[in-house]
Amino acid sequence: MSDTTQGGVVKHAGAGEGAASGPDAALARLRALETLESGYEAWLELKLEQAASRLRFREERERLEQQGSFLLGAVRAAGLTPGTEPGLVAGAAAPGEFLRDAEEKLTQARDALARREAESEAKHADAFAQIRATLKDRVRRYLGASRPSLTLLLRRVGTERAILHLARVSGDTPALLCFLFAGRIPSRYGFLLDDSTEDVSLAPAPLYADEGVGADEVRPDAAGLEARVRGAGEVVPLKGFLPVFVPRPSGGEDFFRLLQRGAVLEVEVADGTAFRNVLSREESERFAGHLLRLKLEGRLGLDIEVG
């Protein structure tokens, strides 16, 4: 990147380059292929481009601040140098006049940078909205054209308790099930099979640091996770599980999750601040009944195997 000097202000050629084309490139990729995966790839591309754009703007602000500090120091030094009093050199500007001119140009540069940054943020926000709307539309169309299928596996634990598993699903199915069960799209395409963790001493976090979730908020307890899922907008940053809200006969709903565990999804129910995988007979029957109701409504394919 080259630097040029104009009126005491160093201007960095290429500042903000690529910021305007990023959203357009992501939207072009979104429209190129009518698949969920390509849509999520375009979404990720736009997130990365926005992060790079914000970094460029931050670096440019820092450069302008450094220039302002440097010029102020240089003018002060010039004013204190013997033999440089105003008027000794024909046509020479007084240090104060030079400083005012430099400060004015710096202010103009800061204002121009702020305008470009605001325009970039607005363009990214519009592109994100288009991508989310397109993904929701695709999910709805996919669900209307072909219902996802599940295989429920029942494992009895005594006579009154049970452990429920579901055969693992992949491809588009996790995103479709997320929308079917929670009415929201996930923030990432491969969320369900993602068992990565930033700390090997900890289990994988149930949330990504996306969509307003901070890096220190990715491991809420069961009650906090339920509140996060229920309070999410059109996108929920799930990781490694699917949420299912099952109605209770007395009213309200229980929060179940289908947790990724190797070759199966294990059904767990929120119990206070924790989850448990050993369900009562009533809980297991009610969960299975909820899936069966979705099957009878034509919204889900379901096979049940009793072990």
XYZ file of C-alpha atoms in Angstrom:
307
model
C 0.000 0.000 0.000
C 1.546 3.327 -1.037
C 1.506 6.566 0.953
C 1.126 10.086 -0.440
C 1.383 13.419 1.361
C -1.052 16.252 0.747
C -1.280 19.423 2.807
C 0.519 17.874 5.771
C -1.796 14.863 5.913
C -0.501 11.444 4.918
C -3.086 9.729 2.732
C -2.946 5.947 2.396
C -3.810 4.781 -1.066
C -6.108 1.778 -1.088
C -7.676 2.430 2.325
C -10.937 0.537 2.418
C -10.225 -1.325 -0.824
C -12.494 -4.327 -1.242
C -14.980 -3.146 1.380
C -17.524 -2.132 -1.247
C -17.166 -5.245 -3.390
C -17.381 -7.760 -0.511
C -21.171 -7.770 -0.008
C -21.751 -7.825 -3.764
C -19.445 -10.829 -4.156
C -21.188 -12.719 -1.345
C -24.635 -12.014 -2.799
C -23.461 -13.136 -6.237
C -22.289 -16.400 -4.708
C -25.618 -16.759 -2.903
C -27.541 -16.475 -6.167
C -25.190 -18.680 -8.172
C -26.384 -21.953 -6.599
C -29.803 -22.752 -5.137
C -28.523 -24.886 -2.255
C -28.487 -24.399 1.486
C -24.793 -25.140 1.748
C -23.846 -22.532 -0.862
C -26.017 -20.002 0.950
C -24.220 -20.654 4.213
C -20.868 -20.444 2.430
C -21.849 -17.008 1.120
C -22.897 -16.021 4.647
C -19.534 -17.111 6.078
C -17.694 -15.320 3.273
C -19.549 -12.120 4.118
C -18.796 -12.454 7.844
C -15.085 -12.840 7.126
C -15.100 -9.949 4.675
C -16.878 -7.697 7.174
C -14.314 -8.555 9.850
C -11.500 -7.683 7.426
C -13.263 -4.458 6.448
C -13.665 -3.411 10.079
C -9.986 -4.127 10.672
C -9.019 -1.907 7.733
C -11.137 0.952 9.037
C -9.727 0.570 12.550
C -6.172 0.629 11.223
C -6.955 3.726 9.160
C -8.383 5.515 12.228
C -5.248 4.653 14.167
C -3.066 6.003 11.352
C -4.988 9.268 11.297
C -4.605 9.641 15.062
C -0.882 8.959 14.773
C -0.582 11.525 11.991
C -2.398 14.129 14.061
C -0.133 13.539 17.024
C 2.981 13.613 14.836
C 2.018 16.823 13.030
C 1.169 18.565 16.288
C 4.559 17.632 17.694
C 6.325 18.700 14.504
C 4.644 22.125 14.458
C 5.433 22.700 18.113
C 9.029 21.774 17.460
C 9.145 24.125 14.467
C 7.750 26.974 16.542
C 10.409 26.493 19.179
C 13.330 26.275 16.756
C 15.551 29.418 16.808
C 15.527 31.493 13.639
C 12.104 30.321 12.409
C 10.024 33.254 13.551
C 7.186 34.182 11.179
C 8.110 36.751 8.558
C 11.826 35.925 8.323
C 11.204 33.873 5.206
C 9.123 35.478 2.477
C 5.819 33.668 1.966
C 6.352 31.343 4.945
C 3.236 30.480 6.942
C 3.213 30.881 10.704
C 3.347 27.606 12.675
C -0.127 28.302 14.052
C -1.562 28.742 10.568
C 0.094 25.550 9.354
C -1.269 23.696 12.377
C -4.810 24.941 11.761
C -4.583 23.895 8.122
C -3.275 20.436 9.049
C -5.953 19.959 11.723
C -8.662 20.950 9.258
C -7.427 18.405 6.734
C -7.206 15.728 9.424
C -10.772 16.481 10.490
C -11.924 16.186 6.892
C -10.072 12.878 6.552
C -11.656 11.534 9.760
C -15.128 12.605 8.621
C -14.629 10.998 5.210
C -13.446 7.789 6.864
C -16.467 7.774 9.186
C -18.797 8.189 6.205
C -17.147 5.345 4.307
C -17.333 3.136 7.382
C -21.027 3.895 7.926
C -21.749 3.163 4.266
C -19.825 -0.109 4.500
C -21.708 -1.191 7.634
C -25.048 -0.350 6.028
C -24.172 -2.315 2.904
C -23.066 -5.316 4.952
C -26.230 -5.157 7.080
C -28.380 -5.148 3.952
C -26.454 -8.093 2.496
C -26.778 -10.059 5.743
C -30.527 -9.430 5.750
C -30.796 -10.665 2.156
C -28.810 -13.809 2.937
C -30.892 -14.632 6.027
C -34.135 -14.067 4.134
C -32.929 -16.228 1.242
C -31.872 -19.051 3.564
C -35.205 -18.977 5.405
C -37.036 -19.104 2.095
C -34.945 -22.049 0.925
C -35.513 -23.921 4.191
C -39.271 -23.406 3.899
C -39.266 -24.585 0.291
C -37.144 -27.627 1.113
C -39.447 -28.561 3.993
C -42.454 -28.180 1.719
C -40.945 -30.344 -0.989
C -39.336 -33.106 1.064
C -39.856 -33.766 4.752
C -36.810 -34.743 6.849
C -36.777 -38.232 8.347
C -35.747 -39.468 11.785
C -35.282 -42.877 13.358
C -36.082 -42.967 17.076
C -34.348 -45.661 19.130
C -35.812 -46.574 22.527
C -33.618 -48.137 25.204
C -35.451 -49.154 28.370
C -33.842 -48.506 31.767
C -35.953 -50.608 34.085
C -39.714 -50.392 33.762
C -40.282 -46.691 34.323
C -37.293 -45.003 32.691
C -35.781 -44.868 29.234
C -32.955 -43.469 27.151
C -33.896 -42.193 23.709
C -31.540 -41.941 20.772
C -32.055 -40.744 17.223
C -29.985 -41.930 14.292
C -27.528 -39.196 13.320
C -28.538 -36.885 10.493
C -26.349 -34.836 8.167
C -26.412 -32.682 5.038
C -29.315 -30.230 4.900
C -31.376 -32.177 7.440
C -30.022 -30.512 10.634
C -30.856 -27.028 9.327
C -34.324 -28.183 8.255
C -34.981 -29.798 11.643
C -33.790 -26.688 13.462
C -36.389 -24.628 11.626
C -39.060 -27.296 12.048
C -38.481 -27.645 15.801
C -37.591 -24.065 16.771
C -38.829 -21.860 13.923
C -35.335 -20.430 13.399
C -32.397 -21.103 11.135
C -28.987 -22.023 12.579
C -26.127 -19.584 12.141
C -23.870 -22.232 10.558
C -24.474 -25.078 8.143
C -22.467 -27.821 9.885
C -23.517 -26.860 13.403
C -24.912 -30.220 14.506
C -21.809 -32.312 13.827
C -19.388 -29.706 15.180
C -17.805 -31.149 18.333
C -14.824 -28.786 18.388
C -13.786 -27.131 21.634
C -11.368 -24.334 22.392
C -10.334 -26.080 25.628
C -9.770 -29.847 25.672
C -10.634 -29.921 29.366
C -14.164 -28.705 28.579
C -17.022 -30.276 26.683
C -17.911 -28.554 23.393
C -19.893 -25.365 23.919
C -23.585 -25.494 22.920
C -23.437 -22.056 21.287
C -21.230 -20.219 18.829
C -20.036 -16.706 19.561
C -22.381 -15.456 16.823
C -25.548 -13.405 16.571
C -24.944 -11.352 19.697
C -23.556 -14.204 21.818
C -20.253 -13.179 23.381
C -17.237 -15.449 23.682
C -17.884 -15.661 27.431
C -21.549 -16.622 26.912
C -21.214 -19.805 24.851
C -21.635 -22.175 27.826
C -24.873 -21.255 29.606
C -26.594 -23.725 31.909
C -29.770 -25.482 30.787
C -32.061 -22.657 31.876
C -29.843 -20.065 30.218
C -29.649 -22.096 27.026
C -33.422 -22.404 26.872
C -33.789 -18.657 27.388
C -31.241 -17.987 24.648
C -33.025 -20.255 22.158
C -36.471 -18.899 22.995
C -35.258 -15.307 22.890
C -33.353 -15.611 19.615
C -34.497 -13.736 16.551
C -34.654 -15.429 13.176
C -31.190 -16.963 13.668
C -29.957 -19.068 16.587
C -26.219 -19.895 16.982
C -26.611 -23.546 18.016
C -23.639 -25.883 18.167
C -23.785 -29.657 18.512
C -27.486 -30.030 19.308
C -31.057 -29.479 18.147
C -33.681 -27.867 20.406
C -37.148 -29.389 20.738
C -39.990 -27.836 22.735
C -42.520 -30.478 23.775
C -45.927 -29.406 25.139
C -46.944 -30.489 28.650
C -50.504 -31.731 29.316
C -50.880 -29.115 32.041
C -49.714 -26.313 29.756
C -46.364 -24.879 28.858
C -43.485 -26.759 27.278
C -40.467 -28.803 28.307
C -37.117 -28.057 26.710
C -35.485 -31.113 25.177
C -32.275 -31.181 23.193
C -30.920 -33.722 20.725
C -27.245 -33.807 21.614
C -24.678 -35.029 19.107
C -22.974 -38.144 20.512
C -21.007 -40.040 17.892
C -23.325 -42.080 15.684
C -26.499 -40.972 17.474
C -28.320 -37.960 18.831
C -29.125 -38.431 22.499
C -32.361 -36.987 23.828
C -31.932 -34.920 26.991
C -34.428 -32.879 28.953
C -33.725 -29.677 30.857
C -34.075 -30.245 34.585
C -33.379 -27.015 36.436
C -29.933 -25.782 35.442
C -28.760 -29.126 34.006
C -29.786 -31.698 31.421
C -30.421 -35.387 32.038
C -30.550 -38.202 29.532
C -32.486 -40.741 31.596
C -36.124 -39.876 30.992
C -39.189 -40.895 32.908
C -41.682 -43.061 31.078
C -44.027 -40.092 30.774
C -41.282 -37.842 29.366
C -40.103 -40.412 26.820
C -43.648 -41.154 25.659
C -44.480 -37.468 25.411
C -41.335 -36.780 23.375
C -42.066 -39.686 21.022
C -45.672 -38.528 20.777
C -44.530 -35.053 19.752
C -42.500 -36.493 16.870
C -45.375 -38.788 15.924
C -47.731 -35.813 15.792
C -45.353 -34.056 13.384
C -45.326 -37.213 11.267
C -49.128 -37.388 11.157
C -49.174 -33.732 10.094
C -46.947 -34.659 7.155
C -44.039 -32.539 8.372
C -41.636 -35.290 9.435
C -40.736 -38.838 8.482
C -40.397 -41.075 11.547
C -39.452 -44.673 12.304
C -39.474 -45.997 15.867
C -37.325 -48.914 16.980
C -37.648 -50.422 20.451
C -34.512 -52.095 21.800
